[in-house]
PDB file of C-alpha atoms in Angstrom:
ATOM      1  CA  MET A 125     223.914 254.245 119.400  1.00  0.00           C
ATOM      2  CA  LEU A 126     222.357 253.000 116.144  1.00  0.00           C
ATOM      3  CA  ASP A 127     225.007 250.279 115.803  1.00  0.00           C
ATOM      4  CA  THR A 128     224.144 249.063 119.288  1.00  0.00           C
ATOM      5  CA  VAL A 129     220.400 249.039 118.579  1.00  0.00           C
ATOM      6  CA  GLN A 130     220.790 247.346 115.196  1.00  0.00           C
ATOM      7  CA  GLY A 131     222.795 244.594 116.828  1.00  0.00           C
ATOM      8  CA  SER A 132     220.004 243.718 119.248  1.00  0.00           C
ATOM      9  CA  GLU A 133     217.489 240.948 118.616  1.00  0.00           C
ATOM     10  CA  THR A 134     214.567 243.352 119.015  1.00  0.00           C
ATOM     11  CA  PHE A 135     215.593 245.630 116.128  1.00  0.00           C
ATOM     12  CA  THR A 136     213.876 244.842 112.826  1.00  0.00           C
ATOM     13  CA  GLU A 137     214.065 246.361 109.361  1.00  0.00           C
ATOM     14  CA  PRO A 138     212.479 247.837 107.353  1.00  0.00           C
ATOM     15  CA  VAL A 139     211.539 250.399 109.987  1.00  0.00           C
ATOM     16  CA  VAL A 140     208.604 252.716 110.549  1.00  0.00           C
ATOM     17  CA  ALA A 141     209.589 256.379 110.831  1.00  0.00           C
ATOM     18  CA  ALA A 142     207.784 259.385 112.282  1.00  0.00           C
ATOM     19  CA  ILE A 143     208.429 262.926 111.080  1.00  0.00           C
ATOM     20  CA  ASP A 144     207.479 265.654 113.536  1.00  0.00           C
ATOM     21  CA  VAL A 145     208.023 269.350 114.129  1.00  0.00           C
ATOM     22  CA  THR A 146     209.599 270.620 117.347  1.00  0.00           C
ATOM     23  CA  ASN A 147     209.613 274.259 118.458  1.00  0.00           C
ATOM     24  CA  VAL A 148     212.257 275.627 120.822  1.00  0.00           C
ATOM     25  CA  PRO A 149     211.422 279.034 122.375  1.00  0.00           C
ATOM     26  CA  TYR A 150     213.843 281.904 121.825  1.00  0.00           C
ATOM     27  CA  HIS A 151     213.360 284.707 124.314  1.00  0.00           C
ATOM     28  CA  VAL A 152     214.896 287.605 122.415  1.00  0.00           C
ATOM     29  CA  SER A 153     212.890 290.094 120.364  1.00  0.00           C
ATOM     30  CA  PRO A 154     213.890 290.814 116.740  1.00  0.00           C
ATOM     31  CA  TRP A 155     213.042 294.496 117.226  1.00  0.00           C
ATOM     32  CA  LYS A 156     215.239 297.303 118.495  1.00  0.00           C
ATOM     33  CA  GLY A 157     214.201 299.083 121.663  1.00  0.00           C
ATOM     34  CA  GLU A 158     213.227 302.751 121.458  1.00  0.00           C
ATOM     35  CA  ASP A 159     216.568 303.852 122.933  1.00  0.00           C
ATOM     36  CA  ASP A 160     218.558 301.905 120.313  1.00  0.00           C
ATOM     37  CA  ILE A 161     216.831 303.256 117.209  1.00  0.00           C
ATOM     38  CA  GLU A 162     218.897 305.530 114.962  1.00  0.00           C
ATOM     39  CA  PRO A 163     217.321 308.267 112.806  1.00  0.00           C
ATOM     40  CA  ASP A 164     218.343 306.574 109.540  1.00  0.00           C
ATOM     41  CA  ASP A 165     217.197 303.059 110.550  1.00  0.00           C
ATOM     42  CA  GLU A 166     214.810 301.461 108.077  1.00  0.00           C
ATOM     43  CA  ARG A 167     211.326 301.034 109.524  1.00  0.00           C
ATOM     44  CA  VAL A 168     208.986 298.091 109.037  1.00  0.00           C
ATOM     45  CA  TRP A 169     205.277 298.566 109.656  1.00  0.00           C
ATOM     46  CA  VAL A 170     203.855 295.902 111.971  1.00  0.00           C
ATOM     47  CA  ASN A 171     200.247 295.980 113.175  1.00  0.00           C
ATOM     48  CA  GLY A 172     199.958 299.648 112.284  1.00  0.00           C
ATOM     49  CA  ARG A 173     203.142 300.821 113.993  1.00  0.00           C
ATOM     50  CA  PRO A 174     206.732 301.295 112.772  1.00  0.00           C
ATOM     51  CA  ARG A 175     209.335 298.854 114.091  1.00  0.00           C
ATOM     52  CA  VAL A 176     213.083 298.580 113.493  1.00  0.00           C
ATOM     53  CA  PRO A 177     214.545 295.063 113.123  1.00  0.00           C
ATOM     54  CA  LYS A 178     217.875 294.173 114.706  1.00  0.00           C
ATOM     55  CA  PRO A 179     220.517 293.717 111.971  1.00  0.00           C
ATOM     56  CA  GLU A 180     222.264 290.758 113.641  1.00  0.00           C
ATOM     57  CA  TYR A 181     219.169 288.794 114.643  1.00  0.00           C
ATOM     58  CA  PRO A 182     219.591 285.004 114.075  1.00  0.00           C
ATOM     59  CA  GLU A 183     218.164 284.198 110.655  1.00  0.00           C
ATOM     60  CA  MET A 184     216.765 280.816 111.724  1.00  0.00           C
ATOM     61  CA  VAL A 185     214.457 282.270 114.389  1.00  0.00           C
ATOM     62  CA  ASN A 186     210.771 282.131 113.457  1.00  0.00           C
ATOM     63  CA  GLY A 187     207.741 283.874 114.863  1.00  0.00           C
ATOM     64  CA  GLY A 188     205.473 281.841 117.138  1.00  0.00           C
ATOM     65  CA  LYS A 189     201.699 281.513 117.061  1.00  0.00           C
ATOM     66  CA  ASP A 190     201.235 284.569 119.275  1.00  0.00           C
ATOM     67  CA  ASP A 191     202.676 288.053 118.910  1.00  0.00           C
ATOM     68  CA  GLY A 192     205.862 288.327 120.916  1.00  0.00           C
ATOM     69  CA  ASP A 193     206.658 284.610 120.680  1.00  0.00           C
ATOM     70  CA  TYR A 194     209.849 283.590 118.878  1.00  0.00           C
ATOM     71  CA  GLU A 195     211.301 280.144 118.349  1.00  0.00           C
ATOM     72  CA  PHE A 196     213.652 277.868 116.498  1.00  0.00           C
ATOM     73  CA  GLN A 197     211.865 275.112 114.603  1.00  0.00           C
ATOM     74  CA  TYR A 198     213.211 271.670 113.754  1.00  0.00           C
ATOM     75  CA  ALA A 199     211.862 268.687 111.858  1.00  0.00           C
ATOM     76  CA  THR A 200     212.942 265.289 113.150  1.00  0.00           C
ATOM     77  CA  LEU A 201     212.779 261.766 111.769  1.00  0.00           C
ATOM     78  CA  THR A 202     212.491 259.114 114.461  1.00  0.00           C
ATOM     79  CA  ILE A 203     212.329 255.318 114.326  1.00  0.00           C
ATOM     80  CA  VAL A 204     209.071 254.221 115.971  1.00  0.00           C
ATOM     81  CA  GLY A 205     206.818 251.172 116.084  1.00  0.00           C
ATOM     82  CA  ARG A 206     208.297 247.952 117.432  1.00  0.00           C
ATOM     83  CA  ASN A 207     211.774 249.431 117.635  1.00  0.00           C
ATOM     84  CA  ALA A 208     212.963 251.676 120.448  1.00  0.00           C
ATOM     85  CA  PRO A 209     212.413 255.362 119.529  1.00  0.00           C
ATOM     86  CA  LEU A 210     215.609 256.750 118.041  1.00  0.00           C
ATOM     87  CA  VAL A 211     216.092 260.082 116.266  1.00  0.00           C
ATOM     88  CA  LEU A 212     217.980 259.509 113.013  1.00  0.00           C
ATOM     89  CA  ALA A 213     217.796 262.911 111.331  1.00  0.00           C
ATOM     90  CA  VAL A 214     217.197 266.554 112.233  1.00  0.00           C
ATOM     91  CA  GLU A 215     216.596 269.487 109.885  1.00  0.00           C
ATOM     92  CA  PRO A 216     216.153 273.156 110.824  1.00  0.00           C
ATOM     93  CA  VAL A 217     213.055 274.837 109.413  1.00  0.00           C
ATOM     94  CA  ARG A 218     213.006 278.471 108.444  1.00  0.00           C
ATOM     95  CA  HIS A 219     210.047 280.759 107.758  1.00  0.00           C
ATOM     96  CA  ASN A 220     210.236 284.309 106.456  1.00  0.00           C
ATOM     97  CA  PHE A 221     208.800 286.813 108.951  1.00  0.00           C
ATOM     98  CA  ASN A 222     208.061 290.521 108.827  1.00  0.00           C
ATOM     99  CA  TRP A 223     211.322 291.634 110.453  1.00  0.00           C
ATOM    100  CA  GLU A 224     213.248 290.158 107.497  1.00  0.00           C
ATOM    101  CA  GLY A 225     211.410 292.109 104.815  1.00  0.00           C
ATOM    102  CA  ASP A 226     211.994 290.573 101.382  1.00  0.00           C
ATOM    103  CA  ASP A 227     215.363 289.073 102.347  1.00  0.00           C
ATOM    104  CA  GLY A 228     214.144 286.062 104.309  1.00  0.00           C
ATOM    105  CA  ASP A 229     213.778 282.526 103.015  1.00  0.00           C
ATOM    106  CA  THR A 230     211.110 279.940 103.756  1.00  0.00           C
ATOM    107  CA  SER A 231     211.834 276.231 103.951  1.00  0.00           C
ATOM    108  CA  SER A 232     209.699 274.013 101.743  1.00  0.00           C
ATOM    109  CA  TRP A 233     208.214 271.111 103.705  1.00  0.00           C
ATOM    110  CA  ALA A 234     208.944 268.867 100.725  1.00  0.00           C
ATOM    111  CA  GLU A 235     212.619 269.865 100.796  1.00  0.00           C
ATOM    112  CA  VAL A 236     212.773 269.282 104.551  1.00  0.00           C
ATOM    113  CA  VAL A 237     211.303 265.789 104.135  1.00  0.00           C
ATOM    114  CA  ASP A 238     213.688 265.033 101.281  1.00  0.00           C
ATOM    115  CA  ARG A 239     216.704 265.962 103.403  1.00  0.00           C
ATOM    116  CA  LEU A 240     215.463 263.933 106.364  1.00  0.00           C
ATOM    117  CA  LEU A 241     214.957 260.851 104.200  1.00  0.00           C
ATOM    118  CA  GLU A 242     218.340 261.287 102.519  1.00  0.00           C
ATOM    119  CA  GLN A 243     220.018 261.202 105.934  1.00  0.00           C
ATOM    120  CA  ALA A 244     217.957 258.395 107.429  1.00  0.00           C
ATOM    121  CA  ARG A 245     218.041 256.031 104.443  1.00  0.00           C
ATOM    122  CA  GLU A 246     221.820 255.958 104.591  1.00  0.00           C
ATOM    123  CA  LEU A 247     221.403 254.263 107.964  1.00  0.00           C
ATOM    124  CA  VAL A 248     218.265 252.107 107.788  1.00  0.00           C
ATOM    125  CA  ASP A 249     215.704 250.701 105.376  1.00  0.00           C
ATOM    126  CA  ILE A 250     212.428 252.614 105.790  1.00  0.00           C
ATOM    127  CA  GLN A 251     209.081 251.050 104.954  1.00  0.00           C
ATOM    128  CA  LEU A 252     206.514 253.550 106.238  1.00  0.00           C
ATOM    129  CA  VAL A 253     206.653 257.253 107.095  1.00  0.00           C
ATOM    130  CA  MET A 254     204.040 258.795 109.389  1.00  0.00           C
ATOM    131  CA  ALA A 255     204.292 262.575 109.363  1.00  0.00           C
ATOM    132  CA  ASP A 256     202.737 265.444 111.256  1.00  0.00           C
ATOM    133  CA  ARG A 257     199.773 267.289 109.724  1.00  0.00           C
ATOM    134  CA  ALA A 258     202.106 270.183 108.832  1.00  0.00           C
ATOM    135  CA  PHE A 259     203.473 267.966 106.042  1.00  0.00           C
ATOM    136  CA  ASP A 260     200.116 267.629 104.298  1.00  0.00           C
ATOM    137  CA  SER A 261     201.134 268.843 100.831  1.00  0.00           C
ATOM    138  CA  HIS A 262     201.381 267.424  97.326  1.00  0.00           C
ATOM    139  CA  GLY A 263     205.088 268.210  97.217  1.00  0.00           C
ATOM    140  CA  VAL A 264     205.730 266.081 100.308  1.00  0.00           C
ATOM    141  CA  PHE A 265     203.579 263.230  98.982  1.00  0.00           C
ATOM    142  CA  HIS A 266     205.445 263.281  95.663  1.00  0.00           C
ATOM    143  CA  VAL A 267     208.878 263.237  97.315  1.00  0.00           C
ATOM    144  CA  LEU A 268     207.960 260.320  99.585  1.00  0.00           C
ATOM    145  CA  ASP A 269     206.350 258.212  96.873  1.00  0.00           C
ATOM    146  CA  GLN A 270     208.316 258.994  93.742  1.00  0.00           C
ATOM    147  CA  LYS A 271     211.795 259.859  95.009  1.00  0.00           C
ATOM    148  CA  HIS A 272     212.109 257.672  98.097  1.00  0.00           C
ATOM    149  CA  ASP A 273     209.592 254.921  97.270  1.00  0.00           C
ATOM    150  CA  VAL A 274     208.228 254.634 100.813  1.00  0.00           C
ATOM    151  CA  ASP A 275     204.670 254.261 102.065  1.00  0.00           C
ATOM    152  CA  TYR A 276     203.269 257.218 103.964  1.00  0.00           C
ATOM    153  CA  LEU A 277     200.400 257.941 106.341  1.00  0.00           C
ATOM    154  CA  ILE A 278     199.618 261.610 107.015  1.00  0.00           C
ATOM    155  CA  PRO A 279     196.558 263.329 108.533  1.00  0.00           C
ATOM    156  CA  LYS A 280     194.958 266.013 106.387  1.00  0.00           C
ATOM    157  CA  LYS A 281     194.777 269.606 107.565  1.00  0.00           C
ATOM    158  CA  THR A 282     191.504 270.726 109.103  1.00  0.00           C
ATOM    159  CA  ASP A 283     190.935 273.288 106.332  1.00  0.00           C
ATOM    160  CA  SER A 284     191.166 270.638 103.610  1.00  0.00           C
ATOM    161  CA  LYS A 285     188.337 270.938 101.057  1.00  0.00           C
ATOM    162  CA  ARG A 286     188.247 267.166 100.718  1.00  0.00           C
ATOM    163  CA  LEU A 287     188.071 266.764 104.480  1.00  0.00           C
ATOM    164  CA  ARG A 288     185.052 269.040 104.677  1.00  0.00           C
ATOM    165  CA  ALA A 289     183.325 267.184 101.847  1.00  0.00           C
ATOM    166  CA  ASP A 290     183.953 263.768 103.398  1.00  0.00           C
ATOM    167  CA  ALA A 291     182.851 265.028 106.802  1.00  0.00           C
ATOM    168  CA  GLU A 292     179.454 265.800 105.291  1.00  0.00           C
ATOM    169  CA  LYS A 293     179.166 262.223 103.998  1.00  0.00           C
ATOM    170  CA  VAL A 294     180.073 260.819 107.401  1.00  0.00           C
ATOM    171  CA  ARG A 295     177.587 263.019 109.232  1.00  0.00           C
ATOM    172  CA  GLU A 296     174.792 261.929 106.899  1.00  0.00           C
ATOM    173  CA  ASP A 297     175.277 258.249 107.808  1.00  0.00           C
ATOM    174  CA  THR A 298     175.150 257.675 111.562  1.00  0.00           C
ATOM    175  CA  GLU A 299     176.105 254.006 111.132  1.00  0.00           C
ATOM    176  CA  LEU A 300     179.252 254.710 109.129  1.00  0.00           C
ATOM    177  CA  LYS A 301     182.446 253.689 110.926  1.00  0.00           C
ATOM    178  CA  SER A 302     184.972 254.638 108.266  1.00  0.00           C
ATOM    179  CA  LEU A 303     185.000 255.913 104.714  1.00  0.00           C
ATOM    180  CA  VAL A 304     187.745 255.036 102.217  1.00  0.00           C
ATOM    181  CA  GLU A 305     188.261 256.471  98.755  1.00  0.00           C
ATOM    182  CA  GLN A 306     190.741 254.300  96.874  1.00  0.00           C
ATOM    183  CA  ASP A 307     192.821 255.035  93.782  1.00  0.00           C
ATOM    184  CA  ALA A 308     192.412 258.806  93.826  1.00  0.00           C
ATOM    185  CA  SER A 309     194.909 260.416  91.456  1.00  0.00           C
ATOM    186  CA  LEU A 310     197.343 262.926  92.939  1.00  0.00           C
ATOM    187  CA  TYR A 311     198.771 265.628  90.693  1.00  0.00           C
ATOM    188  CA  VAL A 312     201.582 268.137  91.071  1.00  0.00           C
ATOM    189  CA  ARG A 313     201.486 271.534  89.402  1.00  0.00           C
ATOM    190  CA  GLU A 314     203.967 274.240  88.511  1.00  0.00           C
ATOM    191  CA  GLU A 315     203.127 275.961  91.790  1.00  0.00           C
ATOM    192  CA  THR A 316     203.859 272.798  93.799  1.00  0.00           C
ATOM    193  CA  THR A 317     206.870 273.679  95.929  1.00  0.00           C
ATOM    194  CA  TYR A 318     210.142 271.796  95.443  1.00  0.00           C
ATOM    195  CA  VAL A 319     208.855 269.832  92.433  1.00  0.00           C
ATOM    196  CA  ASP A 320     209.957 270.850  88.942  1.00  0.00           C
ATOM    197  CA  VAL A 321     207.138 269.375  86.904  1.00  0.00           C
ATOM    198  CA  LYS A 322     208.943 270.075  83.622  1.00  0.00           C
ATOM    199  CA  SER A 323     212.233 268.334  84.414  1.00  0.00           C
ATOM    200  CA  ASP A 324     211.135 265.715  86.962  1.00  0.00           C
ATOM    201  CA  GLU A 325     210.967 262.441  85.037  1.00  0.00           C
ATOM    202  CA  THR A 326     208.689 260.897  87.667  1.00  0.00           C
ATOM    203  CA  VAL A 327     205.934 263.403  86.882  1.00  0.00           C
ATOM    204  CA  GLY A 328     203.485 261.930  84.410  1.00  0.00           C
ATOM    205  CA  GLU A 329     201.010 263.358  81.940  1.00  0.00           C
ATOM    206  CA  ASN A 330     199.161 266.455  83.152  1.00  0.00           C
ATOM    207  CA  GLY A 331     201.263 266.450  86.320  1.00  0.00           C
ATOM    208  CA  TYR A 332     200.214 262.989  87.506  1.00  0.00           C
ATOM    209  CA  SER A 333     202.295 261.769  90.454  1.00  0.00           C
ATOM    210  CA  HIS A 334     200.683 258.661  91.972  1.00  0.00           C
ATOM    211  CA  ASP A 335     197.458 257.246  93.379  1.00  0.00           C
ATOM    212  CA  VAL A 336     196.395 257.778  96.974  1.00  0.00           C
ATOM    213  CA  ALA A 337     193.649 256.620  99.313  1.00  0.00           C
ATOM    214  CA  PHE A 338     191.713 258.944 101.619  1.00  0.00           C
ATOM    215  CA  MET A 339     190.553 257.431 104.913  1.00  0.00           C
ATOM    216  CA  HIS A 340     187.917 259.127 107.055  1.00  0.00           C
ATOM    217  CA  VAL A 341     188.070 257.375 110.430  1.00  0.00           C
ATOM    218  CA  PRO A 342     187.232 257.939 114.117  1.00  0.00           C
ATOM    219  CA  ALA A 343     189.827 260.246 115.663  1.00  0.00           C
ATOM    220  CA  ASP A 344     191.736 258.834 118.615  1.00  0.00           C
ATOM    221  CA  ARG A 345     192.962 262.259 119.603  1.00  0.00           C
ATOM    222  CA  LYS A 346     190.884 265.378 120.165  1.00  0.00           C
ATOM    223  CA  LYS A 347     193.160 267.538 118.024  1.00  0.00           C
ATOM    224  CA  TRP A 348     192.242 265.465 114.960  1.00  0.00           C
ATOM    225  CA  ASP A 349     188.535 266.144 115.420  1.00  0.00           C
ATOM    226  CA  THR A 350     187.027 267.543 112.234  1.00  0.00           C
ATOM    227  CA  SER A 351     183.337 266.901 112.888  1.00  0.00           C
ATOM    228  CA  PRO A 352     182.403 268.169 116.371  1.00  0.00           C
ATOM    229  CA  GLU A 353     178.696 267.872 115.541  1.00  0.00           C
ATOM    230  CA  ARG A 354     178.975 264.098 115.966  1.00  0.00           C
ATOM    231  CA  GLU A 355     179.400 262.207 119.199  1.00  0.00           C
ATOM    232  CA  ILE A 356     182.390 260.412 117.668  1.00  0.00           C
ATOM    233  CA  PRO A 357     185.123 262.741 116.345  1.00  0.00           C
ATOM    234  CA  TYR A 358     186.505 261.944 112.896  1.00  0.00           C
ATOM    235  CA  ALA A 359     189.768 262.605 111.088  1.00  0.00           C
ATOM    236  CA  LEU A 360     190.956 262.282 107.502  1.00  0.00           C
ATOM    237  CA  PHE A 361     194.206 260.550 106.558  1.00  0.00           C
ATOM    238  CA  VAL A 362     195.936 260.116 103.217  1.00  0.00           C
ATOM    239  CA  THR A 363     198.219 257.253 102.163  1.00  0.00           C
ATOM    240  CA  ASN A 364     199.860 256.068  98.969  1.00  0.00           C
ATOM    241  CA  ARG A 365     198.802 252.507  99.790  1.00  0.00           C
ATOM    242  CA  SER A 366     195.896 253.208  97.507  1.00  0.00           C
ATOM    243  CA  ASP A 367     194.741 249.797  96.317  1.00  0.00           C
ATOM    244  CA  ASP A 368     194.750 247.583  99.404  1.00  0.00           C
ATOM    245  CA  ILE A 369     193.005 249.636 102.103  1.00  0.00           C
ATOM    246  CA  SER A 370     189.445 248.605 102.943  1.00  0.00           C
ATOM    247  CA  PRO A 371     187.268 250.441 105.502  1.00  0.00           C
ATOM    248  CA  MET A 372     188.170 247.814 108.107  1.00  0.00           C
ATOM    249  CA  ASP A 373     191.865 248.003 107.200  1.00  0.00           C
ATOM    250  CA  ALA A 374     191.734 251.785 107.535  1.00  0.00           C
ATOM    251  CA  LEU A 375     190.860 251.591 111.222  1.00  0.00           C
ATOM    252  CA  GLY A 376     193.850 249.410 112.054  1.00  0.00           C
ATOM    253  CA  PHE A 377     196.217 251.253 109.727  1.00  0.00           C
ATOM    254  CA  THR A 378     195.446 254.712 111.100  1.00  0.00           C
ATOM    255  CA  ASN A 379     195.653 253.401 114.669  1.00  0.00           C
ATOM    256  CA  ARG A 380     199.363 252.928 113.994  1.00  0.00           C
ATOM    257  CA  TYR A 381     199.583 256.712 113.818  1.00  0.00           C
ATOM    258  CA  SER A 382     198.180 256.949 117.347  1.00  0.00           C
ATOM    259  CA  ASP A 383     200.754 254.472 118.632  1.00  0.00           C
ATOM    260  CA  ARG A 384     203.785 256.058 117.019  1.00  0.00           C
TER     261      ARG A 384
END
């Protein structure tokens, strides 16, 4: 499929890629029924009651947002923009849940992104990565900028301290259309997942990784809204294109995220 697309006149490189998370429901409980429980089964306390996990339950199944929801989760990297959408890489995502006790593993978002880029860059040249808000982490930013040398555009999580601070600035100025903070230094720490700050040669003094720009702009989608007190909803994005984004540029640049 990729060979066919690359051979067409409409395919252009370097490409723009989108990284998203997809959940696939799994309609089987991880807990034994009352009739299947043996006297010597190990109990796990969940919401104030003892439960017994099934020993052969698929390890890649995660819990959903609501109690009783279970799902497989995948991260995908897809070519977007001017090119026809085409999935180039898929990675399963695992989270440790209460039925696994201390034996379960949790996938690092930075590791997931690294694996996706490793797969995709063997096939195409990538210029810009636009990722879901779930990937808002310093580890992900470091992997994209320092290991894979690609531009990125990612919305910040709604509980971001910086987002709340910038939202206050925006609300104070009713005429403000966008707010851009350029050349903000991004650091990684020992607790940053998937980044070994001691052995990683791309980590600078005091954990310095690279410069970023924060862009507070009108939100095109309701789910980005971080300032419901205003008539115009706003969202906060981060990019490593830190030195060439003006407030006017920010509007057009972040609109690319809407069109992905």
